[in-house]
Every structure is written in C-alpha cells, then in structure tokens.
Amino acid sequence: MKVDINNRSDIILLVDSFYTKIQQNLTIGPIFTDVVKVDWKHHLPKMYDFWESILFGKAIYKGNPMLSHFAINEKAPLHEKEFDTWKKIFFETVDELFEGENASTIKQKAQSIADLMHFKINSPQPKIKII
Ligand code: HEM
C-alpha cells in the first residue's frame, strides 16, 4: 500500500526518482545533462529544500527559480513540449510512489509553478525599462 509524502526522507525519494527519470528522457534529459551539465551533488539537495519549503512551509530554500529558468531558456528554449514533459514525469513519479493529501498538494503546486514559469518565460519581455 502506498503512503503519503510525510517528511524529508519522502521528499528525497521523490526528487531522486524524478531526476533519474528526467535524465533518461529524450525531450528534456539533454537540457540537464548536456546543455546545463547539472552538478547533481549540488542540485539535488537544493531541490529537497525547495520541495520541503513548498510542501511543509519550511523556509529553507534560498533561490529564485524564475531567474534560473530565464537563463536556461536562453540556452535551450523551454516551450509547451518541455513543460508538458516535465509535468508528466513529475506527476507519474508522485503517483508511482505516494498517495494522499500531500501527494495531491505537491502535484497541484508543481502544476501552478510550472504554468506560471511557462507563461512568464514565453511572455514578450519589455524592450525598455519604464521608470
Ligand atoms: C521545462 C521544464 C524544466 C526544465 C527543462 C528545467 C531545468 C532545470 C535545470 C537544468 C536546472 C539546474 C540549473 C543549474 O544547475 O544551474 C533547474 C533548476 C531548478 N528547477 Fe527546473 N526545469 C524545468 C521546470 C521546473 C519547474 C516546473 C520547477 C518547479 C515546479 C522547477 C524548479 C527548479 C528549481 C527550484 C531549481 C533550482 C534553482 C536554483 O535555486 O538555482 N523547474 N531546472
């Protein structure tokens, strides 16, 4: 029987499983492994902190995901196909491992953040700064 996401160990299992799948994915895997050449020892603990902050309200993640993804988008455009793939893998990983209220919440949060990120990245940026 599956259990809910209850603590940091559960987040670690989710994040590790998610990025194992991500690295094997032909659509977005190369963005991580070839374009950005992610340093996993650094990235994974950051993602444990990120999801613990989002799900359990612990303010341990320090960073700005929007700015990071604006920078990634300059090197490898992040469009609907890339976001749909990211969300599909995230939802599949959650559903394979967990079930319950927190499992539903983390999927909703991921969906909202992904959709906002997608919208901001693909919105035209103003060419001049209006003071
Ligand atoms: C098209 C989909 C996405 C791709 C290809 C992608 C790719 C990446 C990559 C390559 C990094 C590592 C950057 C580095 O090591 O310098 C990263 C960082 C990160 N990603 Fe994503 N990402 C995607 C969507 C998302 C979404 C939807 C979320 C949140 C729900 C998210 C949350 C984060 C966070 C929190 C970081 C760490 C940022 C920091 O503090 O440096 N990503 N992403």
JSON list of C-alpha atoms and ligand atoms in Angstrom, two decimals:
[
{"chain": "A", "resi": 1, "resn": "MET", "atom": "CA", "xyz": [0.00, 0.00, 0.00]},
{"chain": "A", "resi": 2, "resn": "LYS", "atom": "CA", "xyz": [1.24, 3.49, -0.86]},
{"chain": "A", "resi": 3, "resn": "VAL", "atom": "CA", "xyz": [1.65, 6.13, 1.83]},
{"chain": "A", "resi": 4, "resn": "ASP", "atom": "CA", "xyz": [1.54, 9.92, 1.73]},
{"chain": "A", "resi": 5, "resn": "ILE", "atom": "CA", "xyz": [4.57, 12.25, 1.49]},
{"chain": "A", "resi": 6, "resn": "ASN", "atom": "CA", "xyz": [5.18, 12.80, 5.20]},
{"chain": "A", "resi": 7, "resn": "ASN", "atom": "CA", "xyz": [8.75, 14.02, 5.72]},
{"chain": "A", "resi": 8, "resn": "ARG", "atom": "CA", "xyz": [12.09, 14.98, 4.17]},
{"chain": "A", "resi": 9, "resn": "SER", "atom": "CA", "xyz": [13.03, 11.32, 3.53]},
{"chain": "A", "resi": 10, "resn": "ASP", "atom": "CA", "xyz": [9.91, 11.00, 1.37]},
{"chain": "A", "resi": 11, "resn": "ILE", "atom": "CA", "xyz": [10.84, 14.21, -0.49]},
{"chain": "A", "resi": 12, "resn": "ILE", "atom": "CA", "xyz": [14.34, 12.82, -1.07]},
{"chain": "A", "resi": 13, "resn": "LEU", "atom": "CA", "xyz": [12.90, 9.60, -2.54]},
{"chain": "A", "resi": 14, "resn": "LEU", "atom": "CA", "xyz": [10.56, 11.61, -4.79]},
{"chain": "A", "resi": 15, "resn": "VAL", "atom": "CA", "xyz": [13.24, 14.04, -6.02]},
{"chain": "A", "resi": 16, "resn": "ASP", "atom": "CA", "xyz": [15.86, 11.31, -6.62]},
{"chain": "A", "resi": 17, "resn": "SER", "atom": "CA", "xyz": [13.35, 9.16, -8.55]},
{"chain": "A", "resi": 18, "resn": "PHE", "atom": "CA", "xyz": [12.13, 12.18, -10.57]},
{"chain": "A", "resi": 19, "resn": "TYR", "atom": "CA", "xyz": [15.62, 13.22, -11.70]},
{"chain": "A", "resi": 20, "resn": "THR", "atom": "CA", "xyz": [16.59, 9.61, -12.53]},
{"chain": "A", "resi": 21, "resn": "LYS", "atom": "CA", "xyz": [13.66, 9.59, -14.98]},
{"chain": "A", "resi": 22, "resn": "ILE", "atom": "CA", "xyz": [14.42, 13.12, -16.18]},
{"chain": "A", "resi": 23, "resn": "GLN", "atom": "CA", "xyz": [17.99, 12.16, -17.12]},
{"chain": "A", "resi": 24, "resn": "GLN", "atom": "CA", "xyz": [16.66, 9.27, -19.22]},
{"chain": "A", "resi": 25, "resn": "ASN", "atom": "CA", "xyz": [14.05, 11.38, -21.03]},
{"chain": "A", "resi": 26, "resn": "LEU", "atom": "CA", "xyz": [14.90, 12.19, -24.64]},
{"chain": "A", "resi": 27, "resn": "THR", "atom": "CA", "xyz": [12.96, 15.51, -24.72]},
{"chain": "A", "resi": 28, "resn": "ILE", "atom": "CA", "xyz": [14.32, 17.27, -21.65]},
{"chain": "A", "resi": 29, "resn": "GLY", "atom": "CA", "xyz": [17.07, 14.99, -20.32]},
{"chain": "A", "resi": 30, "resn": "PRO", "atom": "CA", "xyz": [19.73, 16.57, -22.57]},
{"chain": "A", "resi": 31, "resn": "ILE", "atom": "CA", "xyz": [18.90, 20.04, -21.20]},
{"chain": "A", "resi": 32, "resn": "PHE", "atom": "CA", "xyz": [20.09, 18.82, -17.79]},
{"chain": "A", "resi": 33, "resn": "THR", "atom": "CA", "xyz": [22.93, 16.53, -18.87]},
{"chain": "A", "resi": 34, "resn": "ASP", "atom": "CA", "xyz": [24.35, 18.23, -22.00]},
{"chain": "A", "resi": 35, "resn": "VAL", "atom": "CA", "xyz": [23.25, 21.89, -22.08]},
{"chain": "A", "resi": 36, "resn": "VAL", "atom": "CA", "xyz": [23.41, 22.95, -18.41]},
{"chain": "A", "resi": 37, "resn": "LYS", "atom": "CA", "xyz": [25.59, 19.99, -17.32]},
{"chain": "A", "resi": 38, "resn": "VAL", "atom": "CA", "xyz": [23.94, 19.94, -13.93]},
{"chain": "A", "resi": 39, "resn": "ASP", "atom": "CA", "xyz": [26.11, 19.25, -10.90]},
{"chain": "A", "resi": 40, "resn": "TRP", "atom": "CA", "xyz": [23.78, 16.74, -9.23]},
{"chain": "A", "resi": 41, "resn": "LYS", "atom": "CA", "xyz": [25.56, 16.80, -5.85]},
{"chain": "A", "resi": 42, "resn": "HIS", "atom": "CA", "xyz": [24.63, 20.48, -5.68]},
{"chain": "A", "resi": 43, "resn": "HIS", "atom": "CA", "xyz": [21.26, 20.40, -7.47]},
{"chain": "A", "resi": 44, "resn": "LEU", "atom": "CA", "xyz": [19.55, 17.52, -5.64]},
{"chain": "A", "resi": 45, "resn": "PRO", "atom": "CA", "xyz": [19.90, 18.91, -2.06]},
{"chain": "A", "resi": 46, "resn": "LYS", "atom": "CA", "xyz": [18.66, 22.27, -3.39]},
{"chain": "A", "resi": 47, "resn": "MET", "atom": "CA", "xyz": [15.59, 20.51, -4.76]},
{"chain": "A", "resi": 48, "resn": "TYR", "atom": "CA", "xyz": [14.98, 18.67, -1.45]},
{"chain": "A", "resi": 49, "resn": "ASP", "atom": "CA", "xyz": [14.98, 22.11, 0.23]},
{"chain": "A", "resi": 50, "resn": "PHE", "atom": "CA", "xyz": [12.74, 23.59, -2.48]},
{"chain": "A", "resi": 51, "resn": "TRP", "atom": "CA", "xyz": [10.02, 20.95, -2.18]},
{"chain": "A", "resi": 52, "resn": "GLU", "atom": "CA", "xyz": [10.23, 20.83, 1.61]},
{"chain": "A", "resi": 53, "resn": "SER", "atom": "CA", "xyz": [9.67, 24.61, 1.63]},
{"chain": "A", "resi": 54, "resn": "ILE", "atom": "CA", "xyz": [6.75, 24.34, -0.78]},
{"chain": "A", "resi": 55, "resn": "LEU", "atom": "CA", "xyz": [5.02, 21.36, 0.84]},
{"chain": "A", "resi": 56, "resn": "PHE", "atom": "CA", "xyz": [5.77, 21.80, 4.54]},
{"chain": "A", "resi": 57, "resn": "GLY", "atom": "CA", "xyz": [6.16, 25.61, 4.64]},
{"chain": "A", "resi": 58, "resn": "LYS", "atom": "CA", "xyz": [9.77, 25.43, 5.91]},
{"chain": "A", "resi": 59, "resn": "ALA", "atom": "CA", "xyz": [11.67, 28.45, 4.61]},
{"chain": "A", "resi": 60, "resn": "ILE", "atom": "CA", "xyz": [14.88, 26.52, 3.91]},
{"chain": "A", "resi": 61, "resn": "TYR", "atom": "CA", "xyz": [15.14, 27.02, 0.13]},
{"chain": "A", "resi": 62, "resn": "LYS", "atom": "CA", "xyz": [17.00, 30.16, -0.88]},
{"chain": "A", "resi": 63, "resn": "GLY", "atom": "CA", "xyz": [16.90, 30.87, -4.57]},
{"chain": "A", "resi": 64, "resn": "ASN", "atom": "CA", "xyz": [14.98, 32.27, -7.49]},
{"chain": "A", "resi": 65, "resn": "PRO", "atom": "CA", "xyz": [13.69, 29.54, -9.80]},
{"chain": "A", "resi": 66, "resn": "MET", "atom": "CA", "xyz": [12.19, 32.05, -12.24]},
{"chain": "A", "resi": 67, "resn": "LEU", "atom": "CA", "xyz": [15.57, 33.72, -12.85]},
{"chain": "A", "resi": 68, "resn": "SER", "atom": "CA", "xyz": [17.31, 30.31, -13.16]},
{"chain": "A", "resi": 69, "resn": "HIS", "atom": "CA", "xyz": [14.85, 29.21, -15.84]},
{"chain": "A", "resi": 70, "resn": "PHE", "atom": "CA", "xyz": [15.05, 32.50, -17.74]},
{"chain": "A", "resi": 71, "resn": "ALA", "atom": "CA", "xyz": [18.78, 31.77, -18.01]},
{"chain": "A", "resi": 72, "resn": "ILE", "atom": "CA", "xyz": [18.20, 28.14, -19.06]},
{"chain": "A", "resi": 73, "resn": "ASN", "atom": "CA", "xyz": [15.69, 29.30, -21.69]},
{"chain": "A", "resi": 74, "resn": "GLU", "atom": "CA", "xyz": [18.45, 31.40, -23.32]},
{"chain": "A", "resi": 75, "resn": "LYS", "atom": "CA", "xyz": [20.46, 28.21, -23.94]},
{"chain": "A", "resi": 76, "resn": "ALA", "atom": "CA", "xyz": [17.62, 25.72, -24.59]},
{"chain": "A", "resi": 77, "resn": "PRO", "atom": "CA", "xyz": [14.17, 27.18, -25.29]},
{"chain": "A", "resi": 78, "resn": "LEU", "atom": "CA", "xyz": [11.57, 25.98, -22.78]},
{"chain": "A", "resi": 79, "resn": "HIS", "atom": "CA", "xyz": [8.22, 25.70, -24.56]},
{"chain": "A", "resi": 80, "resn": "GLU", "atom": "CA", "xyz": [4.97, 23.77, -24.10]},
{"chain": "A", "resi": 81, "resn": "LYS", "atom": "CA", "xyz": [6.54, 20.43, -25.07]},
{"chain": "A", "resi": 82, "resn": "GLU", "atom": "CA", "xyz": [9.29, 20.78, -22.46]},
{"chain": "A", "resi": 83, "resn": "PHE", "atom": "CA", "xyz": [6.88, 21.86, -19.68]},
{"chain": "A", "resi": 84, "resn": "ASP", "atom": "CA", "xyz": [4.36, 19.11, -20.56]},
{"chain": "A", "resi": 85, "resn": "THR", "atom": "CA", "xyz": [7.15, 16.54, -20.38]},
{"chain": "A", "resi": 86, "resn": "TRP", "atom": "CA", "xyz": [8.39, 17.91, -17.03]},
{"chain": "A", "resi": 87, "resn": "LYS", "atom": "CA", "xyz": [4.85, 17.82, -15.55]},
{"chain": "A", "resi": 88, "resn": "LYS", "atom": "CA", "xyz": [4.08, 14.33, -16.92]},
{"chain": "A", "resi": 89, "resn": "ILE", "atom": "CA", "xyz": [7.25, 12.88, -15.36]},
{"chain": "A", "resi": 90, "resn": "PHE", "atom": "CA", "xyz": [6.64, 14.70, -12.06]},
{"chain": "A", "resi": 91, "resn": "PHE", "atom": "CA", "xyz": [3.03, 13.50, -11.77]},
{"chain": "A", "resi": 92, "resn": "GLU", "atom": "CA", "xyz": [3.95, 9.93, -12.77]},
{"chain": "A", "resi": 93, "resn": "THR", "atom": "CA", "xyz": [6.72, 9.81, -10.16]},
{"chain": "A", "resi": 94, "resn": "VAL", "atom": "CA", "xyz": [4.44, 11.11, -7.39]},
{"chain": "A", "resi": 95, "resn": "ASP", "atom": "CA", "xyz": [1.70, 8.62, -8.33]},
{"chain": "A", "resi": 96, "resn": "GLU", "atom": "CA", "xyz": [4.08, 5.65, -8.51]},
{"chain": "A", "resi": 97, "resn": "LEU", "atom": "CA", "xyz": [5.41, 6.26, -5.01]},
{"chain": "A", "resi": 98, "resn": "PHE", "atom": "CA", "xyz": [2.74, 8.02, -2.94]},
{"chain": "A", "resi": 99, "resn": "GLU", "atom": "CA", "xyz": [-0.91, 8.67, -2.41]},
{"chain": "A", "resi": 100, "resn": "GLY", "atom": "CA", "xyz": [-2.77, 11.04, -0.09]},
{"chain": "A", "resi": 101, "resn": "GLU", "atom": "CA", "xyz": [-3.39, 14.69, 0.64]},
{"chain": "A", "resi": 102, "resn": "ASN", "atom": "CA", "xyz": [0.24, 15.84, 0.40]},
{"chain": "A", "resi": 103, "resn": "ALA", "atom": "CA", "xyz": [0.74, 13.84, -2.80]},
{"chain": "A", "resi": 104, "resn": "SER", "atom": "CA", "xyz": [-2.22, 15.72, -4.33]},
{"chain": "A", "resi": 105, "resn": "THR", "atom": "CA", "xyz": [-0.98, 19.06, -2.97]},
{"chain": "A", "resi": 106, "resn": "ILE", "atom": "CA", "xyz": [2.54, 18.67, -4.37]},
{"chain": "A", "resi": 107, "resn": "LYS", "atom": "CA", "xyz": [1.11, 17.91, -7.83]},
{"chain": "A", "resi": 108, "resn": "GLN", "atom": "CA", "xyz": [-1.13, 21.00, -7.67]},
{"chain": "A", "resi": 109, "resn": "LYS", "atom": "CA", "xyz": [1.79, 23.18, -6.56]},
{"chain": "A", "resi": 110, "resn": "ALA", "atom": "CA", "xyz": [4.03, 21.76, -9.31]},
{"chain": "A", "resi": 111, "resn": "GLN", "atom": "CA", "xyz": [1.31, 22.41, -11.89]},
{"chain": "A", "resi": 112, "resn": "SER", "atom": "CA", "xyz": [0.81, 26.06, -10.78]},
{"chain": "A", "resi": 113, "resn": "ILE", "atom": "CA", "xyz": [4.54, 26.84, -10.63]},
{"chain": "A", "resi": 114, "resn": "ALA", "atom": "CA", "xyz": [5.18, 25.14, -14.00]},
{"chain": "A", "resi": 115, "resn": "ASP", "atom": "CA", "xyz": [2.29, 27.01, -15.64]},
{"chain": "A", "resi": 116, "resn": "LEU", "atom": "CA", "xyz": [3.42, 30.36, -14.19]},
{"chain": "A", "resi": 117, "resn": "MET", "atom": "CA", "xyz": [7.02, 29.69, -15.26]},
{"chain": "A", "resi": 118, "resn": "HIS", "atom": "CA", "xyz": [5.88, 28.72, -18.75]},
{"chain": "A", "resi": 119, "resn": "PHE", "atom": "CA", "xyz": [3.73, 31.87, -19.01]},
{"chain": "A", "resi": 120, "resn": "LYS", "atom": "CA", "xyz": [6.49, 34.21, -17.80]},
{"chain": "A", "resi": 121, "resn": "ILE", "atom": "CA", "xyz": [9.18, 32.66, -19.99]},
{"chain": "A", "resi": 122, "resn": "ASN", "atom": "CA", "xyz": [7.01, 32.82, -23.09]},
{"chain": "A", "resi": 123, "resn": "SER", "atom": "CA", "xyz": [5.57, 36.32, -22.47]},
{"chain": "A", "resi": 124, "resn": "PRO", "atom": "CA", "xyz": [7.14, 39.11, -24.51]},
{"chain": "A", "resi": 125, "resn": "GLN", "atom": "CA", "xyz": [9.68, 40.98, -22.39]},
{"chain": "A", "resi": 126, "resn": "PRO", "atom": "CA", "xyz": [9.53, 44.80, -22.47]},
{"chain": "A", "resi": 127, "resn": "LYS", "atom": "CA", "xyz": [12.37, 46.23, -24.57]},
{"chain": "A", "resi": 128, "resn": "ILE", "atom": "CA", "xyz": [12.70, 49.37, -22.45]},
{"chain": "A", "resi": 129, "resn": "LYS", "atom": "CA", "xyz": [12.52, 49.86, -18.72]},
{"chain": "A", "resi": 130, "resn": "ILE", "atom": "CA", "xyz": [9.82, 52.34, -17.74]},
{"chain": "A", "resi": 131, "resn": "ILE", "atom": "CA", "xyz": [10.82, 54.14, -14.56]},
{"chain": "B", "resi": 1, "resn": "HEM", "atom": "C1", "xyz": [10.74, 22.71, -18.99]},
{"chain": "B", "resi": 1, "resn": "HEM", "atom": "C2", "xyz": [10.83, 22.31, -17.73]},
{"chain": "B", "resi": 1, "resn": "HEM", "atom": "C3", "xyz": [12.09, 22.48, -16.90]},
{"chain": "B", "resi": 1, "resn": "HEM", "atom": "C4", "xyz": [13.40, 22.30, -17.23]},
{"chain": "B", "resi": 1, "resn": "HEM", "atom": "C5", "xyz": [13.98, 21.84, -18.56]},
{"chain": "B", "resi": 1, "resn": "HEM", "atom": "C6", "xyz": [14.18, 22.62, -16.05]},
{"chain": "B", "resi": 1, "resn": "HEM", "atom": "C7", "xyz": [15.56, 22.57, -15.98]},
{"chain": "B", "resi": 1, "resn": "HEM", "atom": "C8", "xyz": [16.30, 22.93, -14.88]},
{"chain": "B", "resi": 1, "resn": "HEM", "atom": "C9", "xyz": [17.74, 22.86, -14.81]},
{"chain": "B", "resi": 1, "resn": "HEM", "atom": "C10", "xyz": [18.65, 22.40, -15.94]},
{"chain": "B", "resi": 1, "resn": "HEM", "atom": "C11", "xyz": [18.11, 23.30, -13.59]},
{"chain": "B", "resi": 1, "resn": "HEM", "atom": "C12", "xyz": [19.53, 23.35, -13.00]},
{"chain": "B", "resi": 1, "resn": "HEM", "atom": "C13", "xyz": [20.17, 24.68, -13.13]},
{"chain": "B", "resi": 1, "resn": "HEM", "atom": "C14", "xyz": [21.60, 24.62, -12.60]},
{"chain": "B", "resi": 1, "resn": "HEM", "atom": "O1", "xyz": [22.07, 23.62, -12.10]},
{"chain": "B", "resi": 1, "resn": "HEM", "atom": "O2", "xyz": [22.26, 25.65, -12.72]},
{"chain": "B", "resi": 1, "resn": "HEM", "atom": "C15", "xyz": [16.90, 23.65, -12.87]},
{"chain": "B", "resi": 1, "resn": "HEM", "atom": "C16", "xyz": [16.86, 24.17, -11.60]},
{"chain": "B", "resi": 1, "resn": "HEM", "atom": "C17", "xyz": [15.71, 24.29, -10.85]},
{"chain": "B", "resi": 1, "resn": "HEM", "atom": "N1", "xyz": [14.44, 23.96, -11.25]},
{"chain": "B", "resi": 1, "resn": "HEM", "atom": "FE1", "xyz": [13.90, 23.49, -13.15]},
{"chain": "B", "resi": 1, "resn": "HEM", "atom": "N2", "xyz": [13.34, 22.97, -15.04]},
{"chain": "B", "resi": 1, "resn": "HEM", "atom": "C18", "xyz": [12.05, 22.88, -15.50]},
{"chain": "B", "resi": 1, "resn": "HEM", "atom": "C19", "xyz": [10.91, 23.13, -14.78]},
{"chain": "B", "resi": 1, "resn": "HEM", "atom": "C20", "xyz": [10.85, 23.38, -13.44]},
{"chain": "B", "resi": 1, "resn": "HEM", "atom": "C21", "xyz": [9.64, 23.52, -12.68]},
{"chain": "B", "resi": 1, "resn": "HEM", "atom": "C22", "xyz": [8.23, 23.41, -13.25]},
{"chain": "B", "resi": 1, "resn": "HEM", "atom": "C23", "xyz": [10.02, 23.76, -11.39]},
{"chain": "B", "resi": 1, "resn": "HEM", "atom": "C24", "xyz": [9.16, 23.97, -10.16]},
{"chain": "B", "resi": 1, "resn": "HEM", "atom": "C25", "xyz": [7.94, 23.45, -10.02]},
{"chain": "B", "resi": 1, "resn": "HEM", "atom": "C26", "xyz": [11.46, 23.79, -11.35]},
{"chain": "B", "resi": 1, "resn": "HEM", "atom": "C27", "xyz": [12.23, 24.05, -10.22]},
{"chain": "B", "resi": 1, "resn": "HEM", "atom": "C28", "xyz": [13.58, 24.24, -10.22]},
{"chain": "B", "resi": 1, "resn": "HEM", "atom": "C29", "xyz": [14.34, 24.77, -9.09]},
{"chain": "B", "resi": 1, "resn": "HEM", "atom": "C30", "xyz": [13.78, 25.18, -7.73]},
{"chain": "B", "resi": 1, "resn": "HEM", "atom": "C31", "xyz": [15.67, 24.82, -9.50]},
{"chain": "B", "resi": 1, "resn": "HEM", "atom": "C32", "xyz": [16.86, 25.32, -8.66]},
{"chain": "B", "resi": 1, "resn": "HEM", "atom": "C33", "xyz": [17.01, 26.82, -8.97]},
{"chain": "B", "resi": 1, "resn": "HEM", "atom": "C34", "xyz": [18.12, 27.46, -8.14]},
{"chain": "B", "resi": 1, "resn": "HEM", "atom": "O3", "xyz": [17.85, 27.84, -6.99]},
{"chain": "B", "resi": 1, "resn": "HEM", "atom": "O4", "xyz": [19.25, 27.51, -8.64]},
{"chain": "B", "resi": 1, "resn": "HEM", "atom": "N3", "xyz": [11.94, 23.55, -12.61]},
{"chain": "B", "resi": 1, "resn": "HEM", "atom": "N4", "xyz": [15.82, 23.41, -13.68]}
]
